Amino acid sequence: MFDPTAYENMKIVMEGLLYDKDLAGQISIIDRNELINTAKLSRTFEITFQDRESVIASCTFIMKAALENLAAELHPALLSEKLSGCMISIRFSFSQRNEPEQTAGIDRLMKSIWGENRTITQTVSYDPLSGPDTLLNLTEITFGRLIYEDQIDDLALLSDHMAECLRKLEDVLS
């Protein structure tokens, strides 16, 4: 019988959590990608959603598993089982005013929800033909380590934090 990998199990759990929130009217899923890189033998799952009440921002959950992650799980004698997990990152995308206090407010919001131990990176850009008054902000949260299948219950809290960020971003951006 086929034994799903940690990547598959975590992907299915997160999909279920987010589609349940969509069915409950809390969020709207707007995109979903499942990518296989045949050159590197890696997999990436992405699912993007917005708050149902406010569409000023979107959130993308990204999960990646490389060849060594799969090999460590399927052949633990060859590689350390410490490699049998996935890398997870979360990306928020939205427009903001070109004001340092708004950027600082976004940083405070993210740290209040995700904690000080996460790497939170804001990357801003603007259309040079339109001017720098409005910026595109891509804020990414990374965990700096592999997430393992025995942490699968934490995905529910992760999905709640993502939805909470979308709701609270509206206050910071208005």
PDB file of C-alpha atoms in Angstrom, residues 59-62 87-93 110-111 113-115 117-123 138-145:
ATOM      1  CA  CYS A  59      -1.634  35.527   1.849  1.00  0.00           C
ATOM      2  CA  THR A  60       0.276  32.654   0.253  1.00  0.00           C
ATOM      3  CA  PHE A  61       1.225  29.537   2.206  1.00  0.00           C
ATOM      4  CA  ILE A  62       4.320  27.940   0.634  1.00  0.00           C
ATOM      5  CA  MET A  87      10.352  24.165   4.609  1.00  0.00           C
ATOM      6  CA  ILE A  88       7.376  26.459   5.155  1.00  0.00           C
ATOM      7  CA  SER A  89       7.106  30.159   4.447  1.00  0.00           C
ATOM      8  CA  ILE A  90       4.201  32.576   4.391  1.00  0.00           C
ATOM      9  CA  ARG A  91       3.982  35.577   2.070  1.00  0.00           C
ATOM     10  CA  PHE A  92       1.632  38.543   2.337  1.00  0.00           C
ATOM     11  CA  SER A  93       1.167  40.836  -0.661  1.00  0.00           C
ATOM     12  CA  MET A 110       3.718  40.718  12.114  1.00  0.00           C
ATOM     13  CA  LYS A 111       5.957  40.409  15.187  1.00  0.00           C
ATOM     14  CA  ILE A 113       1.312  37.618  15.704  1.00  0.00           C
ATOM     15  CA  TRP A 114       4.308  35.533  14.616  1.00  0.00           C
ATOM     16  CA  GLY A 115       6.717  36.310  17.456  1.00  0.00           C
ATOM     17  CA  ASN A 117      11.878  34.347  16.710  1.00  0.00           C
ATOM     18  CA  ARG A 118      10.602  34.299  13.126  1.00  0.00           C
ATOM     19  CA  THR A 119      12.413  35.937  10.249  1.00  0.00           C
ATOM     20  CA  ILE A 120      10.100  38.642   8.904  1.00  0.00           C
ATOM     21  CA  THR A 121      11.255  40.363   5.724  1.00  0.00           C
ATOM     22  CA  GLN A 122       9.464  43.227   4.000  1.00  0.00           C
ATOM     23  CA  THR A 123      10.377  43.904   0.376  1.00  0.00           C
ATOM     24  CA  LEU A 138       5.767  41.565  -0.058  1.00  0.00           C
ATOM     25  CA  THR A 139       6.174  40.496   3.556  1.00  0.00           C
ATOM     26  CA  GLU A 140       7.571  37.018   4.098  1.00  0.00           C
ATOM     27  CA  ILE A 141       7.670  34.991   7.297  1.00  0.00           C
ATOM     28  CA  THR A 142      10.165  32.131   7.444  1.00  0.00           C
ATOM     29  CA  PHE A 143      10.861  29.700  10.241  1.00  0.00           C
ATOM     30  CA  GLY A 144      14.519  28.957   9.498  1.00  0.00           C
ATOM     31  CA  ARG A 145      14.170  25.217  10.006  1.00  0.00           C
TER      32      ARG A 145
END
